[in-house]
Short mmCIF file of C-alpha atoms in Angstrom, two decimals:
data_model
loop_
_atom_site.label_atom_id
_atom_site.label_comp_id
_atom_site.label_asym_id
_atom_site.label_seq_id
_atom_site.Cartn_x
_atom_site.Cartn_y
_atom_site.Cartn_z
CA LYS A 1 -0.33 0.31 0.14
CA ALA A 2 1.63 3.75 -0.59
CA GLY A 3 2.80 5.65 1.66
CA VAL A 4 2.67 9.17 3.28
CA THR A 5 2.75 11.50 0.56
CA GLN A 6 3.91 14.98 0.80
CA THR A 7 4.92 17.70 -1.54
CA PRO A 8 7.06 19.27 -2.28
CA ARG A 9 9.61 18.19 -0.71
CA TYR A 10 11.52 21.27 -0.85
CA LEU A 11 10.88 24.55 -0.76
CA ILE A 12 12.91 28.27 -0.41
CA LYS A 13 10.44 31.30 0.04
CA THR A 14 10.57 34.70 0.91
CA ARG A 15 10.17 36.74 4.34
CA GLY A 16 6.37 37.48 3.87
CA GLN A 17 5.13 35.43 1.51
CA GLN A 18 2.88 32.58 1.58
CA VAL A 19 3.22 28.37 1.39
CA THR A 20 0.88 25.93 1.18
CA LEU A 21 1.96 22.09 1.37
CA SER A 22 0.35 19.02 0.79
CA CYS A 23 0.00 15.50 2.21
CA SER A 24 -1.57 12.78 0.76
CA PRO A 25 -2.65 10.27 3.75
CA ILE A 26 -2.23 6.35 3.19
CA SER A 27 -6.05 5.24 1.48
CA GLY A 28 -8.41 5.04 4.32
CA HIS A 29 -6.54 6.87 6.93
CA ARG A 30 -9.17 9.55 7.88
CA SER A 31 -6.89 11.32 10.30
CA VAL A 32 -4.15 13.98 9.40
CA SER A 33 -1.70 15.72 11.82
CA TRP A 34 0.92 17.80 10.90
CA TYR A 35 4.34 18.97 12.70
CA GLN A 36 6.97 21.28 12.52
CA GLN A 37 10.57 19.96 13.46
CA THR A 38 13.39 22.31 13.94
CA PRO A 39 16.79 21.94 15.72
CA GLY A 40 15.99 24.34 18.30
CA GLN A 41 12.32 23.63 19.58
CA GLY A 42 12.21 20.13 18.41
CA LEU A 43 9.18 18.20 17.06
CA GLN A 44 6.12 20.22 17.69
CA PHE A 45 2.56 19.58 16.94
CA LEU A 46 0.37 21.95 14.92
CA PHE A 47 -2.72 20.35 13.88
CA GLU A 48 -4.60 17.37 13.51
CA TYR A 49 -7.42 17.22 10.87
CA PHE A 50 -10.17 14.18 10.96
CA SER A 51 -13.17 13.44 8.54
CA GLU A 52 -12.33 17.08 7.33
CA THR A 53 -12.70 19.01 10.65
CA GLN A 54 -9.81 20.41 12.63
CA ARG A 55 -9.69 18.42 16.05
CA ASN A 56 -6.99 19.52 18.05
CA LYS A 57 -4.34 22.08 17.40
CA GLY A 58 -1.11 23.28 18.96
CA ASN A 59 0.45 26.52 19.72
CA PHE A 60 1.20 27.96 16.97
CA PRO A 61 -0.02 31.80 15.76
CA GLY A 62 -3.14 32.10 13.31
CA ARG A 63 -0.62 32.25 10.21
CA PHE A 64 -0.19 28.69 10.18
CA SER A 65 -3.85 26.70 9.01
CA GLY A 66 -4.82 23.86 7.63
CA ARG A 67 -7.61 22.35 5.84
CA GLN A 68 -8.42 18.87 5.00
CA PHE A 69 -10.47 17.45 1.79
CA SER A 70 -13.17 15.19 1.72
CA ASN A 71 -10.47 12.21 0.24
CA SER A 72 -8.76 12.94 3.64
CA ARG A 73 -5.72 15.00 1.63
CA SER A 74 -4.71 17.85 3.52
CA GLU A 75 -2.98 20.95 3.31
CA MET A 76 -1.17 23.46 5.18
CA ASN A 77 -0.66 27.20 4.75
CA VAL A 78 1.66 29.72 6.37
CA SER A 79 0.95 32.67 5.40
CA THR A 80 3.31 36.32 6.15
CA LEU A 81 6.68 33.66 6.27
CA GLU A 82 8.75 34.47 9.11
CA LEU A 83 12.64 33.23 9.10
CA GLY A 84 11.64 31.42 12.30
CA ASP A 85 9.14 29.42 10.14
CA SER A 86 12.00 27.51 8.36
CA ALA A 87 11.69 23.85 9.39
CA LEU A 88 11.13 20.28 8.05
CA TYR A 89 7.63 19.94 8.21
CA LEU A 90 5.84 16.76 8.31
CA CYS A 91 2.57 15.18 8.27
CA ALA A 92 1.21 11.90 9.69
CA SER A 93 -1.78 9.48 9.06
CA SER A 94 -3.53 7.60 11.18
CA LEU A 95 -6.15 5.10 12.06
CA TRP A 96 -7.25 5.68 15.30
CA VAL A 97 -8.35 2.19 16.59
CA GLY A 98 -7.46 2.63 20.69
CA THR A 99 -4.18 1.34 21.55
CA ASN A 100 -4.07 -0.70 18.18
CA THR A 101 -3.70 2.97 16.43
CA GLU A 102 -1.13 3.05 13.33
CA ALA A 103 0.32 6.09 12.40
CA PHE A 104 2.70 6.75 9.40
CA PHE A 105 4.70 9.83 8.95
CA GLY A 106 5.34 11.50 5.27
CA GLN A 107 9.14 11.88 4.72
CA GLY A 108 8.25 15.82 4.92
CA THR A 109 8.60 19.25 3.60
CA ARG A 110 11.69 21.06 4.20
CA LEU A 111 10.68 24.75 3.84
CA THR A 112 13.88 27.48 3.92
CA VAL A 113 12.60 31.25 4.63
CA VAL A 114 15.10 33.53 3.55
CA GLN B 1 4.06 21.16 29.51
CA GLN B 2 6.41 19.89 27.57
CA PRO B 3 7.71 15.99 28.90
CA VAL B 4 10.85 15.39 30.39
CA GLN B 5 12.44 12.60 28.87
CA SER B 6 15.84 10.78 30.35
CA PRO B 7 18.31 10.02 29.98
CA GLN B 8 19.27 12.42 27.02
CA ALA B 9 21.74 10.03 25.65
CA VAL B 10 22.27 6.73 25.89
CA ILE B 11 25.24 4.05 24.40
CA LEU B 12 24.69 0.51 24.39
CA ARG B 13 26.39 -2.46 22.99
CA GLU B 14 24.43 -4.93 20.96
CA GLY B 15 21.94 -7.08 23.39
CA GLU B 16 22.18 -4.84 26.09
CA ASP B 17 18.89 -3.20 27.50
CA ALA B 18 17.82 0.27 27.70
CA VAL B 19 15.26 1.95 29.37
CA ILE B 20 14.26 5.62 28.28
CA ASN B 21 11.65 7.92 31.00
CA CYS B 22 8.67 10.07 30.19
CA SER B 23 7.61 12.28 32.86
CA SER B 24 4.47 15.02 32.65
CA SER B 25 3.79 17.25 35.51
CA LYS B 26 0.16 17.78 33.90
CA ALA B 27 -2.53 14.66 33.72
CA LEU B 28 -2.04 12.63 30.58
CA TYR B 29 -4.86 10.97 28.16
CA SER B 30 -2.20 9.11 26.13
CA VAL B 31 1.38 8.93 26.08
CA HIS B 32 2.60 8.44 21.97
CA TRP B 33 6.57 6.92 21.37
CA TYR B 34 8.50 7.37 18.09
CA ARG B 35 11.63 6.64 17.13
CA GLN B 36 13.45 9.09 14.50
CA LYS B 37 16.79 8.44 12.62
CA HIS B 38 19.19 10.70 11.68
CA GLY B 39 17.59 12.37 8.22
CA GLU B 40 14.50 10.64 8.01
CA ALA B 41 11.00 10.57 9.44
CA PRO B 42 9.94 9.55 12.61
CA VAL B 43 8.38 6.20 13.10
CA PHE B 44 5.72 5.82 14.87
CA LEU B 45 6.46 2.85 17.74
CA MET B 46 3.34 2.63 19.86
CA ILE B 47 0.34 4.28 21.56
CA LEU B 48 -0.55 3.80 25.56
CA LEU B 49 -3.67 5.35 26.51
CA LYS B 50 -5.07 7.09 30.05
CA GLY B 51 -6.06 3.82 32.07
CA GLY B 52 -2.24 2.21 32.50
CA GLU B 53 -1.03 -0.75 30.26
CA GLN B 54 1.74 -2.24 29.44
CA LYS B 55 2.31 -3.08 25.37
CA GLY B 56 4.89 -4.57 23.37
CA HIS B 57 6.20 -3.89 19.47
CA GLU B 58 9.18 -7.16 19.07
CA LYS B 59 11.47 -6.11 21.89
CA ILE B 60 10.62 -2.92 22.50
CA SER B 61 7.64 -2.50 25.14
CA ALA B 62 6.40 0.37 27.18
CA SER B 63 4.49 1.09 30.71
CA PHE B 64 2.35 4.02 31.30
CA ASN B 65 1.60 4.98 35.05
CA GLU B 66 -1.26 7.15 35.18
CA LYS B 67 -1.03 8.26 38.73
CA LYS B 68 2.78 9.08 38.40
CA GLN B 69 2.35 10.37 34.93
CA GLN B 70 5.14 8.55 33.46
CA SER B 71 6.15 6.33 30.62
CA SER B 72 8.80 4.23 30.37
CA LEU B 73 10.15 2.46 26.81
CA TYR B 74 11.83 -0.51 27.36
CA LEU B 75 14.45 -1.73 24.68
CA THR B 76 15.83 -5.22 25.32
CA ALA B 77 18.61 -7.24 23.75
CA SER B 78 19.08 -4.33 21.72
CA GLN B 79 20.06 -4.43 17.93
CA LEU B 80 22.03 -2.09 15.77
CA SER B 81 18.59 -0.88 13.74
CA TYR B 82 17.48 -0.11 17.22
CA SER B 83 19.61 3.54 16.90
CA GLY B 84 18.03 6.59 16.64
CA THR B 85 16.35 9.52 18.72
CA TYR B 86 13.39 8.34 20.85
CA PHE B 87 10.55 10.82 21.59
CA CYS B 88 8.03 10.88 23.88
CA GLY B 89 4.71 12.71 23.00
CA THR B 90 2.03 13.47 25.60
CA GLU B 91 -1.56 14.06 25.34
CA ILE B 92 -2.88 16.26 27.93
CA PRO B 93 -6.76 17.18 27.60
CA ASN B 94 -7.53 21.01 26.71
CA SER B 95 -9.66 23.19 29.06
CA GLY B 96 -13.03 21.90 28.76
CA GLY B 97 -11.72 18.44 27.71
CA SER B 98 -13.11 18.15 24.55
CA ASN B 99 -9.63 17.88 22.42
CA TYR B 100 -6.42 17.60 23.20
CA LYS B 101 -2.92 19.31 23.14
CA LEU B 102 -0.21 16.84 22.05
CA THR B 103 3.58 17.68 23.10
CA PHE B 104 6.74 16.33 22.44
CA GLY B 105 9.70 15.47 24.47
CA LYS B 106 13.29 16.63 23.80
CA GLY B 107 14.12 13.51 22.87
CA THR B 108 16.97 10.84 23.88
CA LEU B 109 19.75 9.77 21.97
CA LEU B 110 20.45 6.07 21.37
CA THR B 111 23.29 4.64 19.96
CA VAL B 112 23.74 0.63 19.60
CA ASN B 113 27.33 -0.32 19.09
CA PRO B 114 28.22 -3.70 18.01
#
């Protein structure tokens, strides 16, 4: 079965611009979560979408937003980019079945803001 | 409310055992464990839910002590492939209890040598 696909893999943007990242989950997985990973802050949770609804949210400013489509694909948008937004953005696709939950990460999108 | 992981780093010889701990100052709904190798995306290992339990994944198992707000990851008879950074993620209910905030520890670097 195909894994989690994130596009693009690498991106360079200028301060003030906006960016949209895409995540295609594993077929049958209705939950998609987004994370930011940086050397300084480590791994941080952005938000989780389940059946097109945002279910959980981390502590990020409103510049970070997301959405999920009816086919479970998800997009994450960052507006008015800042240098500090440079990071690896990961998405994970999950099938929540209590303690038998499975989750798989995509390879990430490396965003560089210059 | 970032969970505290200990130790920060551990070096093992192949075949030795290790324990990684994750502690929270808040009541937990669940604990997640992940492993990440350098330059790769994290791999989800397991989730332990409120109610206290222990579960296993090959020679890697974990326990969740709800009273102490702690979880421990046990690596038995370590293999070279176990090397990587291990993260715990803790879910804490948001005020209102309708959803949760997921926060990650800083990670434990595990190195397994031949």
